[in-house]
XYZ file of C-alpha atoms in Angstrom:
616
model
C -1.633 -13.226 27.533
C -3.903 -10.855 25.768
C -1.326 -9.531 23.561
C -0.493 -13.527 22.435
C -4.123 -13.854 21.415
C -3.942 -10.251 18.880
C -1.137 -11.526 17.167
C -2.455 -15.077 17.237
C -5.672 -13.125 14.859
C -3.319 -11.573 12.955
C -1.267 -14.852 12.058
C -4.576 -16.374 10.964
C -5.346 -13.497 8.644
C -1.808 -13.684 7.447
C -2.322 -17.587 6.444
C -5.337 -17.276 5.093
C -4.248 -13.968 3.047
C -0.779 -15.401 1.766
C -0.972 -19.140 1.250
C -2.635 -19.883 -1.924
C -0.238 -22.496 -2.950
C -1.756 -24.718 -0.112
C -4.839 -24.925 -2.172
C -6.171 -28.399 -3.094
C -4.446 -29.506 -5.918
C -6.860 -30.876 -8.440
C -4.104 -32.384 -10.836
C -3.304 -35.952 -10.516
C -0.200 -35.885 -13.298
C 2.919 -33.866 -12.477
C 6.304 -33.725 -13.286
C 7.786 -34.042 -9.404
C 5.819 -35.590 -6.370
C 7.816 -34.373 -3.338
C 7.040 -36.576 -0.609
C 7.557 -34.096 2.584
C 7.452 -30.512 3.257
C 10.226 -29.634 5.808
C 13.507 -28.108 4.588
C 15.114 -29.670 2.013
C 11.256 -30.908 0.664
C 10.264 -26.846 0.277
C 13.958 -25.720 -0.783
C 13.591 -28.273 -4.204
C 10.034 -27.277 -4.569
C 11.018 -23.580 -4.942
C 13.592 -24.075 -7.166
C 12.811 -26.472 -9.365
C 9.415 -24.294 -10.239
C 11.348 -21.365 -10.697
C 11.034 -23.136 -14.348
C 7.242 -21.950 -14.818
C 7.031 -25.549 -17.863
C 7.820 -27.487 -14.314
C 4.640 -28.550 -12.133
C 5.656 -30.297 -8.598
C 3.356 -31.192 -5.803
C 4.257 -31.493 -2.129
C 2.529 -33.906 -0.076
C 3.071 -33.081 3.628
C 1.121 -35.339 6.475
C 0.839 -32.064 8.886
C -0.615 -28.160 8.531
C 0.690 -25.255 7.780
C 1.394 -23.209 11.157
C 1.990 -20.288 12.545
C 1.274 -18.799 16.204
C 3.311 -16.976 18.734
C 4.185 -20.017 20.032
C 6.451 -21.078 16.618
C 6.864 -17.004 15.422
C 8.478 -15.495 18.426
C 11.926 -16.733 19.215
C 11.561 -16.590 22.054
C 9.232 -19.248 22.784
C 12.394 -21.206 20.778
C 12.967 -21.900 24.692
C 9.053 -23.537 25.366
C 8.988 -27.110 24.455
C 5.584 -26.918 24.608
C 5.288 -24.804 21.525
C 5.809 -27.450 19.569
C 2.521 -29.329 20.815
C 0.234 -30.708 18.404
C 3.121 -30.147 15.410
C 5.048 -33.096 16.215
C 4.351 -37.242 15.126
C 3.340 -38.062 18.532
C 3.847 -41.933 18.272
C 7.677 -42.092 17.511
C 9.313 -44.077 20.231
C 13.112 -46.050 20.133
C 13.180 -49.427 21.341
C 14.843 -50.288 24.413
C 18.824 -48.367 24.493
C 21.025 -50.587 25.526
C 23.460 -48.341 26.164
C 20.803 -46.568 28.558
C 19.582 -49.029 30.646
C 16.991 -50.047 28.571
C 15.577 -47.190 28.457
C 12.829 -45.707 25.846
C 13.344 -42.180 24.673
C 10.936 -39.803 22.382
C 11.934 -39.563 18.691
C 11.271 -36.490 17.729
C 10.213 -35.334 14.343
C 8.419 -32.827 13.585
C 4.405 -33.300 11.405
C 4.536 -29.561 10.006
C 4.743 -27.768 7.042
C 8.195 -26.085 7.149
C 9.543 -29.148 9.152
C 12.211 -29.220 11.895
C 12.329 -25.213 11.276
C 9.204 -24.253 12.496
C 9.836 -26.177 15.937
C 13.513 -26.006 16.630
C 15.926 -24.048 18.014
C 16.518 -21.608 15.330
C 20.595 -21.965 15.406
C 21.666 -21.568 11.665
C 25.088 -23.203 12.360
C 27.312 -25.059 9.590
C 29.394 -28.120 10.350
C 33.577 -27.593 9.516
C 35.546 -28.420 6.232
C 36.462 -31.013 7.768
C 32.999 -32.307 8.433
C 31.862 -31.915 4.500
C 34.760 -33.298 3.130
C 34.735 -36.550 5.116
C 31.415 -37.137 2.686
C 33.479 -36.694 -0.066
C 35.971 -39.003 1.038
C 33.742 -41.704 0.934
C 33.103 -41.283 -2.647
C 30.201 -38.939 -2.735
C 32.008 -36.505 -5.745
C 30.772 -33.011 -5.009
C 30.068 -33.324 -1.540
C 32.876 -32.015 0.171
C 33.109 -28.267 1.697
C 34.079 -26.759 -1.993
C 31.183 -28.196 -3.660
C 28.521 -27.356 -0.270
C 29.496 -23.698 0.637
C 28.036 -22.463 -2.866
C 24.722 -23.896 -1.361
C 24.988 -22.559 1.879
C 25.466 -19.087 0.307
C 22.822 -19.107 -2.480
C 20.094 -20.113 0.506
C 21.147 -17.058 3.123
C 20.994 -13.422 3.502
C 22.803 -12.207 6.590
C 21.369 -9.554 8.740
C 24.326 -8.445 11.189
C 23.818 -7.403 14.762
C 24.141 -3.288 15.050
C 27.416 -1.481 15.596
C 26.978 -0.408 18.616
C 26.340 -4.167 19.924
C 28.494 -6.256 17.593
C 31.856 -3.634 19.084
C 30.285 -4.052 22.855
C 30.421 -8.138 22.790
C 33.003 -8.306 20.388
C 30.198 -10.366 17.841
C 32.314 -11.177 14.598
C 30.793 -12.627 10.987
C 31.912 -13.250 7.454
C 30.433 -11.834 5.027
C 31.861 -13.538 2.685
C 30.127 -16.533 3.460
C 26.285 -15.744 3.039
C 24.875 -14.637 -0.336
C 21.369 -12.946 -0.817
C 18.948 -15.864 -0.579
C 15.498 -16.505 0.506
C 16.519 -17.220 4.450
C 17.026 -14.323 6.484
C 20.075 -15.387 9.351
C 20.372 -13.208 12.043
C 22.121 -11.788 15.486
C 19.798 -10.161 17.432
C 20.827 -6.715 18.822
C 19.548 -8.252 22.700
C 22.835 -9.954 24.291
C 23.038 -10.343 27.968
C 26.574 -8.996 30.051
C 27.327 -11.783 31.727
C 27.816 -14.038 28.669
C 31.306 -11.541 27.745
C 32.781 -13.827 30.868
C 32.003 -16.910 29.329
C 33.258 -15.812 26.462
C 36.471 -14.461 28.114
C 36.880 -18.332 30.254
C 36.946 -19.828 26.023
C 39.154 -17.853 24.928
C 41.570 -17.883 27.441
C 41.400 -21.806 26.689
C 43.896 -21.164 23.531
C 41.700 -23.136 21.459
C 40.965 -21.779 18.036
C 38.308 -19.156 17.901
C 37.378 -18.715 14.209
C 35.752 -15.124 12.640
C 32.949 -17.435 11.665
C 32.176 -20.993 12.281
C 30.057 -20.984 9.478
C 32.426 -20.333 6.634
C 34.096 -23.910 7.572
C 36.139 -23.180 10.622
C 33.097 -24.778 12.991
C 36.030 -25.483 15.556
C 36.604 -23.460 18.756
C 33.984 -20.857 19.900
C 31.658 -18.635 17.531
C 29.044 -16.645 17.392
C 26.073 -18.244 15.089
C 23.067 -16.993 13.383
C 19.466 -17.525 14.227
C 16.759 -18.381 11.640
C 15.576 -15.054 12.627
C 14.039 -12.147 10.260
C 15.473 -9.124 11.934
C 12.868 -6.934 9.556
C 9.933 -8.763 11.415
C 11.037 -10.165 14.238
C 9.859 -13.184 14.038
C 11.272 -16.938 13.065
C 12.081 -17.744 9.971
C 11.169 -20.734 8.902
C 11.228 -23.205 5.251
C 7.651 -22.164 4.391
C 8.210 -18.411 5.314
C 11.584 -18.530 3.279
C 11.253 -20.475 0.615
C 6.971 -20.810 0.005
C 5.617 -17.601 1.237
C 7.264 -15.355 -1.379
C 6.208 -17.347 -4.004
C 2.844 -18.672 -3.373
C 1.745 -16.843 -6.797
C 2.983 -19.499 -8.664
C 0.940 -21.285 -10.179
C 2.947 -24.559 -11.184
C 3.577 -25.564 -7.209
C 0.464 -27.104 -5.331
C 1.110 -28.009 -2.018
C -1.222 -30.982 -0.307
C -1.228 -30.647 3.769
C -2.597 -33.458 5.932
C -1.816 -35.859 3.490
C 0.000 -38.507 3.883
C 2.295 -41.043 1.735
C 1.693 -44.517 1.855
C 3.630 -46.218 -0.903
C 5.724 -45.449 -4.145
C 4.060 -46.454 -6.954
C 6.395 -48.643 -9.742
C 6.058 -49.298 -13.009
C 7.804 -51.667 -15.108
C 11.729 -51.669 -15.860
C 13.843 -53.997 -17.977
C 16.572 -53.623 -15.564
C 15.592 -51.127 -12.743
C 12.056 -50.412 -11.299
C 10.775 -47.323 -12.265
C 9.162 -45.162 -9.739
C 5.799 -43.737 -11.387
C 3.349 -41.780 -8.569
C 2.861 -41.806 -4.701
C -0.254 -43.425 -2.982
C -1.745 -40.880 -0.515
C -4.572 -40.773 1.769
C -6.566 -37.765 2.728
C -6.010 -37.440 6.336
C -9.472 -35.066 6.783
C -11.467 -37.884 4.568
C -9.613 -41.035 5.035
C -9.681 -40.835 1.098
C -6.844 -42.769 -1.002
C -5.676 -42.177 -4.160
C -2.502 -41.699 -6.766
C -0.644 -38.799 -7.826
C 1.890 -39.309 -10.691
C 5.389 -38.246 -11.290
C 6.002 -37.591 -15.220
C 10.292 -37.148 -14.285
C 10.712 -38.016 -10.224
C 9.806 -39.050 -7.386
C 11.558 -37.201 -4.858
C 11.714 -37.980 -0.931
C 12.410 -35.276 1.472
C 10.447 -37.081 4.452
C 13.079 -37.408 7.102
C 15.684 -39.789 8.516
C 12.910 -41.365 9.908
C 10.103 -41.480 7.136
C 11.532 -41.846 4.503
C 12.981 -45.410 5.562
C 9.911 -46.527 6.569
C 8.146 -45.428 2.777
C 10.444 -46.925 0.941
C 10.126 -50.549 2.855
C 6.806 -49.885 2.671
C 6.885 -49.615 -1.154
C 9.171 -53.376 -0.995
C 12.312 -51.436 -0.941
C 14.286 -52.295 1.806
C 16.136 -55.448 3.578
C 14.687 -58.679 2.363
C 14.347 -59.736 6.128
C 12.430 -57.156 7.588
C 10.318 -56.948 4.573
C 9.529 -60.218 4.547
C 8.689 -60.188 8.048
C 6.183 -57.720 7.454
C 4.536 -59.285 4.861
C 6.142 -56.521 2.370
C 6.826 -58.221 -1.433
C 10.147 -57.270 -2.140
C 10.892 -55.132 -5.098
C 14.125 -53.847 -4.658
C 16.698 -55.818 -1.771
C 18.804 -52.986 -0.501
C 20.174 -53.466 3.386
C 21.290 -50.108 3.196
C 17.742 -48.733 4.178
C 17.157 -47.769 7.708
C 20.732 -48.725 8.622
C 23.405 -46.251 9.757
C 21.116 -43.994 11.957
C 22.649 -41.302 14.149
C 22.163 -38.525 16.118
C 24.120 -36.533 18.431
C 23.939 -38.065 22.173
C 24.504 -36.284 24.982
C 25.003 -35.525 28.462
C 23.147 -32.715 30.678
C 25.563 -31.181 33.296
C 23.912 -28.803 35.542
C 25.522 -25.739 37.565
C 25.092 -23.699 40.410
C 25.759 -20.146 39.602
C 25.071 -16.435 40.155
C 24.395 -14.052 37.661
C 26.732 -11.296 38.029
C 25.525 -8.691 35.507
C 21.989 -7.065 34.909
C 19.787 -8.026 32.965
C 20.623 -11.711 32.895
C 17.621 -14.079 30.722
C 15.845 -15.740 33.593
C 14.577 -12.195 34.076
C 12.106 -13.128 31.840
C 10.968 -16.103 33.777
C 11.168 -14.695 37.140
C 10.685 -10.843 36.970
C 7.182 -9.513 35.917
C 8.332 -6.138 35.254
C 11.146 -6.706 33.356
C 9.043 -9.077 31.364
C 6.301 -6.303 30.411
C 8.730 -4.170 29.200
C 10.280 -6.777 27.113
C 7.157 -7.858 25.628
C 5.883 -4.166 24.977
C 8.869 -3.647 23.062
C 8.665 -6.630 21.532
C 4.919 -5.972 20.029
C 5.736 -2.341 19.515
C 9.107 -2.666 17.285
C 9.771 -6.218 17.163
C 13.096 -6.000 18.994
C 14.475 -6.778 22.543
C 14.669 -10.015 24.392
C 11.965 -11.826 22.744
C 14.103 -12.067 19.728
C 16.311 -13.525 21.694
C 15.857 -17.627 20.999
C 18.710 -19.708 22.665
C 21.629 -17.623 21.898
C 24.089 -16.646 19.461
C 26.848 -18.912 20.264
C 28.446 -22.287 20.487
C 31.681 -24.302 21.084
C 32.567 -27.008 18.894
C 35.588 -28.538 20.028
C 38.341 -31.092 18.993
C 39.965 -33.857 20.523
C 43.497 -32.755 20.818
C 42.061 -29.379 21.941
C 40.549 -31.312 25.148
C 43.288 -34.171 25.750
C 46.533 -35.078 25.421
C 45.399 -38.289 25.335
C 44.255 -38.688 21.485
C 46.852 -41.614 20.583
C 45.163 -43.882 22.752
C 41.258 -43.074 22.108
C 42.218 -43.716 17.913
C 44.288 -47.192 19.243
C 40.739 -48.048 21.367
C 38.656 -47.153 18.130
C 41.422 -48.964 15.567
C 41.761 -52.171 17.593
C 37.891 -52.657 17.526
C 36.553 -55.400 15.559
C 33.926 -53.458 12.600
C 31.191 -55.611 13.786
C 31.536 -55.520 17.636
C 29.115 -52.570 18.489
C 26.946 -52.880 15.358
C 23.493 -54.300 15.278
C 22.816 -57.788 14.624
C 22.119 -57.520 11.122
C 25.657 -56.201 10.039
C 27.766 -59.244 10.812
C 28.131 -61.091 7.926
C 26.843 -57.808 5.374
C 29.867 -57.209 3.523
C 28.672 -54.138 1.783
C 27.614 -52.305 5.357
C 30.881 -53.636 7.297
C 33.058 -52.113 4.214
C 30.931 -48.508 4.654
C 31.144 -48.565 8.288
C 35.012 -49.308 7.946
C 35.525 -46.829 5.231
C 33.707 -44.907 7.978
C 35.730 -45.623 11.207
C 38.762 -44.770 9.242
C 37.687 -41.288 8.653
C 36.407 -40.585 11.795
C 39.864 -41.748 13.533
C 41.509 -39.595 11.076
C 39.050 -36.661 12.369
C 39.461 -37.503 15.859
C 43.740 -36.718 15.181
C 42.650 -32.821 13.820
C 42.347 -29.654 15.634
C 40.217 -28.145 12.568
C 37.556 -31.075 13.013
C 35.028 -30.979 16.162
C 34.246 -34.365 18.077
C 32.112 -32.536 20.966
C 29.867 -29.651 21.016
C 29.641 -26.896 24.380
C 27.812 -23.877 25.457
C 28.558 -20.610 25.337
C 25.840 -19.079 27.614
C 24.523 -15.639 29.047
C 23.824 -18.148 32.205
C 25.779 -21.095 32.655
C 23.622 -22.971 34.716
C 23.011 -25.312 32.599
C 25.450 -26.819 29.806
C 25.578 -30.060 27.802
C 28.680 -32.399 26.191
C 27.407 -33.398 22.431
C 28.907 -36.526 21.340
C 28.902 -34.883 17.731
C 30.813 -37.766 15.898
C 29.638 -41.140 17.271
C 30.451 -44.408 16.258
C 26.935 -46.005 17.336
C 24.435 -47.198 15.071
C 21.433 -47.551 15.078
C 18.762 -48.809 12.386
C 14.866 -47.619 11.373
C 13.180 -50.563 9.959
C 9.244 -51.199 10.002
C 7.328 -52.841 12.551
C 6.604 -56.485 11.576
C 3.500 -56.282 13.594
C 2.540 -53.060 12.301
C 4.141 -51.925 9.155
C 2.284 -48.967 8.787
C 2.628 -47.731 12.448
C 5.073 -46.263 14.199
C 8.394 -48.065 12.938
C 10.784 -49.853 15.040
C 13.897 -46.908 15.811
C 16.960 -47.836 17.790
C 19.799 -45.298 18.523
C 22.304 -47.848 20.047
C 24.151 -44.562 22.109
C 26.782 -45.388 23.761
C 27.247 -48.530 23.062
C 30.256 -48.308 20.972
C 32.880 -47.576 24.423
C 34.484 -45.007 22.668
C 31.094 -42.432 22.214
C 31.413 -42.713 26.443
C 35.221 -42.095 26.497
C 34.689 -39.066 23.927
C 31.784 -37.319 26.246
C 33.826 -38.122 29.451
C 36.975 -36.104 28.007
C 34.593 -33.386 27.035
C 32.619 -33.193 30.342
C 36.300 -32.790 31.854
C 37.615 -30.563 29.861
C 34.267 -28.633 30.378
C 35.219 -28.262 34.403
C 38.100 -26.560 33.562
C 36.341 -24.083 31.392
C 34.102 -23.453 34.262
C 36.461 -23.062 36.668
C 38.765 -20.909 35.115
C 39.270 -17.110 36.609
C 37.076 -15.218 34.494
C 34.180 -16.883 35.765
C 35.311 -16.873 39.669
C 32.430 -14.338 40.664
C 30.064 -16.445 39.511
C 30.580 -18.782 42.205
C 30.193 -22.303 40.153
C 29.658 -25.337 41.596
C 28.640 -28.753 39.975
C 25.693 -30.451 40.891
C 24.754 -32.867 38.133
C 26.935 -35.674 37.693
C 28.577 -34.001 40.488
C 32.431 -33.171 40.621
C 33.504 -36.185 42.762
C 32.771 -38.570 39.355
C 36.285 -38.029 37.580
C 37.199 -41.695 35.624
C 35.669 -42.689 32.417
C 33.249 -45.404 33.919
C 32.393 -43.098 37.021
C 30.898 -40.364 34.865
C 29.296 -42.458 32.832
C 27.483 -44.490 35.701
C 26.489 -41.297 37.719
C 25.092 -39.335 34.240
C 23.048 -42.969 33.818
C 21.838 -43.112 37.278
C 20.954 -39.255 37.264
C 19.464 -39.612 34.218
C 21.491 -37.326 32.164
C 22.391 -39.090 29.069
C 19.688 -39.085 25.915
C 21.097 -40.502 22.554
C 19.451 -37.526 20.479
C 19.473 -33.761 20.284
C 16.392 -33.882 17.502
C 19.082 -34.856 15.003
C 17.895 -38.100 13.398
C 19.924 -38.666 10.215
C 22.106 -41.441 7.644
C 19.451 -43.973 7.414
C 19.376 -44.115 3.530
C 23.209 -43.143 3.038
C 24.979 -41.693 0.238
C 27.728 -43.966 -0.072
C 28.538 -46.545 -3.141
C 26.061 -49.298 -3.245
C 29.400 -51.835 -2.653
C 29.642 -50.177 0.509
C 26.355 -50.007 2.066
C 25.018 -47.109 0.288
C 21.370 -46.527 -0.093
C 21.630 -43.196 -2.630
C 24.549 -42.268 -5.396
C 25.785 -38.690 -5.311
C 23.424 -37.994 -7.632
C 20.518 -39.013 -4.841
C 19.353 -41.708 -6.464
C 17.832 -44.730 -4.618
C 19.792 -47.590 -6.319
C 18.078 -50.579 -8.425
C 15.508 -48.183 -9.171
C 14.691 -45.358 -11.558
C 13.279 -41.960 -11.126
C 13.371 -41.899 -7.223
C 15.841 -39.726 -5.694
C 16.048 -38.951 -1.655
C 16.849 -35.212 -0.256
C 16.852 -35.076 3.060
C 18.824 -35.570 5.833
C 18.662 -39.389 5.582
C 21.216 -39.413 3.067
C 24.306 -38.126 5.674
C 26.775 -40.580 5.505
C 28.631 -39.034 8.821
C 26.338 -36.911 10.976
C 28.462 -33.404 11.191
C 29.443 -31.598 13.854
C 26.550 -29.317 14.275
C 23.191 -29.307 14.679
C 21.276 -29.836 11.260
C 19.086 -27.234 10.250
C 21.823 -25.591 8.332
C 22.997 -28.673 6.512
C 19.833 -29.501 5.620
C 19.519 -26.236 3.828
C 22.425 -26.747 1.963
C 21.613 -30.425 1.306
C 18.182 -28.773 -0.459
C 19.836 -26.179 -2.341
C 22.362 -28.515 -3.419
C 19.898 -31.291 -4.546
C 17.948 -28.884 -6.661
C 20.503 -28.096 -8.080
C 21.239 -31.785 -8.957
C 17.942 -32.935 -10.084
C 18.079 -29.626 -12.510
C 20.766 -30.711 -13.943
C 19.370 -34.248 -14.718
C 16.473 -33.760 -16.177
């Protein structure tokens, strides 16, 4: 469209005109080297040079972007926005619990991270879900010691009046603060999602004021990551860079990439000293040093792979590579999760105009939408993927709970584990400790085990397995250590994950099929209604091709646990038997939440400033 390529000009302009802190940083001393710039890696770079005596560089392998195609939300809905801004050679291994299959691993190679690409919910996991961190001895982790953080990052922009009273949109105030990420509701909300909303409620299950100020169980309505005063995503960069690219004490290095810590000496713990980087543009190598830390906010999947690189990591599948071992520590790349899932797919009518395939399938109504979008920045191209979710519990969905916690208890630790766990006392202990929280979880009504829609148009829904006991593991390629690593979900492969998403895709039906929604006329197509038991569901979602074992989720491969229990970080996100090297992202997640990540990985930055502040 015309109109994309004006405001495509005008992004340019804006880049060029408000970026300076992406300048080529001509220092090769400073006190931080942050190795990645998504979330959390921009939220500690703001704050810790809020402190003007404090220098930090951020390397970050991709570019800084922005185009209609990652600014409008929009487009939130076009996969193929995220083109060129993603690490295009991450692929699992064979899934066992898939038939083999090979999935995409996707992680996004952009300045601003996961935010620039995703789906722009701003949703927070429960209580429930924070405090099961605490529990396994991470001391300030819980919901008390995270909702500070969650508030100091967010300013709330509320949906108007008129439209929050017509659908009935509630929020807490209480639970935002005046930060540097705008949240929002857009004022666009389509009719025929006040049925769907009608068919949850009349569920009984709990429908909290705000899922976000810890009650993430039952239906809500949830933020986007959207600037209501622009229009227009916002992402890490725009947040938490943008506003303060006048300082002069951040330099920010794009299409660079990390290729090894840097140590020094230690009497009893190596010290980490600098990152290795290579200019991406000139092939170029060279050292940056870190006067106080080393800090690594480069994902659940890179950040793994650098530290093996740099000989920290299992003494096996360093050795393999060829990798001198520094510092033996199983606990990297182990305990990787995500959120599997299964696609179920509806026939329905739309019932009330305007419905969102509009958009998609009427030319006029699309015009309009777009003129009003590029006149006021408002309408339904602020409209991403919604403003709502369903996170639900296990009692909530079956009467059946004693049985699913006896199938999880009588389970020998090691059964469903990879290989490299039997016989690891440390990671068996932190996978028990583990298991015996989530069957304690799996008991409440206040903690969510699978995650729903709650549509305008509910053709298509999914059941999110949102506390799974898989694991999987990111270790490096012996092969290839530098290339793409070698990533295995295991999903589904612990029988419980399948028995979870089977009670949630029948308890879904009956959502569907209640009376509110009768004159939308829905019928299931994908698994198909005939497929009732456990195994039958499974087979037919397997055979149609409906399962994946991620959501874009990737997360817990360096956890924060104690070292005697698998851990790779302390609560104080330091990488143990070293010094100076601290990990920030969402690696460190002990138990993946129930919710999708973006918002936790906020908090996890705000809090972890916070924390390496304090230390130094």
């Amino acid at each position: 469209m015309p109109v994309f390529s004006r405001l495509a000009v005008a992004v340019q302009l804006f880049s060029i005109i408000f970026t300076p802190a992406l300048a080529a940083a001509t220092a090769k001393d400073y006190d931080y080297v942050i190795v990645g710039g998504g979330v959390t890696g921009l939220v500690v770079a703001n704050r810790l040079t809020e402190d003007k005596r404090v220098s930090v560089l951020v390397i970050e392998s991709g570019e800084s972007v922005d185009s209609p195609g990652n600014m409008i939300p929009y487009k939130a809905n076009d996969l193929t926005s995220a083109n060129g801004l993603m690490w295009d050679d991450l692929t699992s291994l064979p899934e066992p619990g898939l038939g083999n299959s090979t999935y995409n691993v996707l992680v996004a190679k952009v300045l601003g991270g996961g935010s620039v690409v995703n789906g722009m919910v701003y949703d927070r996991g429960s209580a429930a879900d924070y405090d099961a961190w605490e529990a396994l001895g991470n001391n300030g982790w819980g919901w008390a010691g995270m909702e500070p953080y969650f508030k100091k990052g967010t300013t709330f922009q509320p949906p108007s009046a008129a439209v929050a009273e017509a659908f009935n949109i509630t929020w807490d105030p209480e639970t935002y603060g005046s930060g540097p990420l705008a949240v929002s509701i857009t004022d666009t909300q389509y009719p025929d999602i006040k049925d769907y909303w009608a068919a949850w409620k009349a569920t009984g299950v709990h429908v909290p004021e705000d899922g976000n100020n810890g009650e993430a169980y039952g239906p809500s309505w949830y933020a986007n990551t959207m600037d209501k005063k622009t229009g227009r995503r916002a992402h890490a960069r725009y947040a938490y860079i943008d506003p303060i690219s006048q300082r002069t004490n951040l330099n920010i290095l794009t299409k660079t990439t990390a290729q090894r810590i840097i140590f020094g000496s230690g009497k009893k713990k190596l010290t980490a000293t600098g990152v290795e980087i290579t200019d991406d543009t000139t092939g170029k190598t060279s050292i940056v040093n870190a006067k106080k830390e080393v800090v690594l906010a480069a994902g659940a999947i890179q950040t793994p792979k650098l530290l093996q690189l740099s000989g920290v990591g299992p003494r096996s599948v360093l050795k393999a590579a060829g990798v001198k071992v520094k510092v033996e520590l199983d606990a990297v790349g182990s305990n990787f999760q995500d959120h599997p899932y299964a696609t179920v797919v509806f026939n329905t009518t739309p019932v009330h105009y305007p419905s969102p395939n509009l958009l998609m399938t009427n030319a006029t109504f699309n015009a309009s939408a777009w003129a009003q979008y590029e006149a006021n920045k408002t309408g339904p191209y602020t409209y991403a993927r919604g403003n709502a979710l369903a996170f639900i519990s296990l009692p909530d969905m079956t009467s059946n709970v004693s049985s699913v916690v006896a199938s999880l208890n009588s389970q020998q630790d090691a059964s469903y584990l990879p290989s490299f766990y039997k016989g690891n006392k440390k990671l068996l202990k932190g996978f028990a400790a583990q298991k015996k929280i989530i069957a304690g979880l799996f008991q409440r009504k206040d903690a969510a085990v699978a995650e729903f829609p709650v549509p305008a148009d509910g053709t298509y829904g999914l059941v999110g397995v949102e506390k799974p006991l898989s694991r999987g593991f990111v270790h490096i390629n012996a092969k290839n250590p530098t290339g793409s690593p070698d990533i295995i979900h295991n999903a589904f492969v612990n029988p419980v994950d399948r028995t979870v998403m089977a009670i949630g895709l029948r308890f879904f039906r009956t959502v569907w099929a209640r009376p509110e929604l009768k004159e939308y006329k829905i019928s299931e197509t994908v698994p198909g209604a005939q497929y009732t038991s456990d195994e039958d569901i499974y087979s037919a979602l397997l055979a149609q091709a409906s399962l994946s074992p991620t959501l874009a989720h990737p997360s817990g491969s360096c956890p924060m646990m104690p070292e005697s229990a698998g851990g790779c970080v302390s609560d104080k996100l330091l990488v143990y038997g070293t010094k100076h090297l601290s990990v920030v992202d969402a690696s460190i997640i002990p138990i993946i939440p129930s919710c999708h990540l973006q918002a936790t990985a906020y908090g996890i930055g705000e809090k972890a400033a916070a924390v390496i502040k304090n230390r130094a």
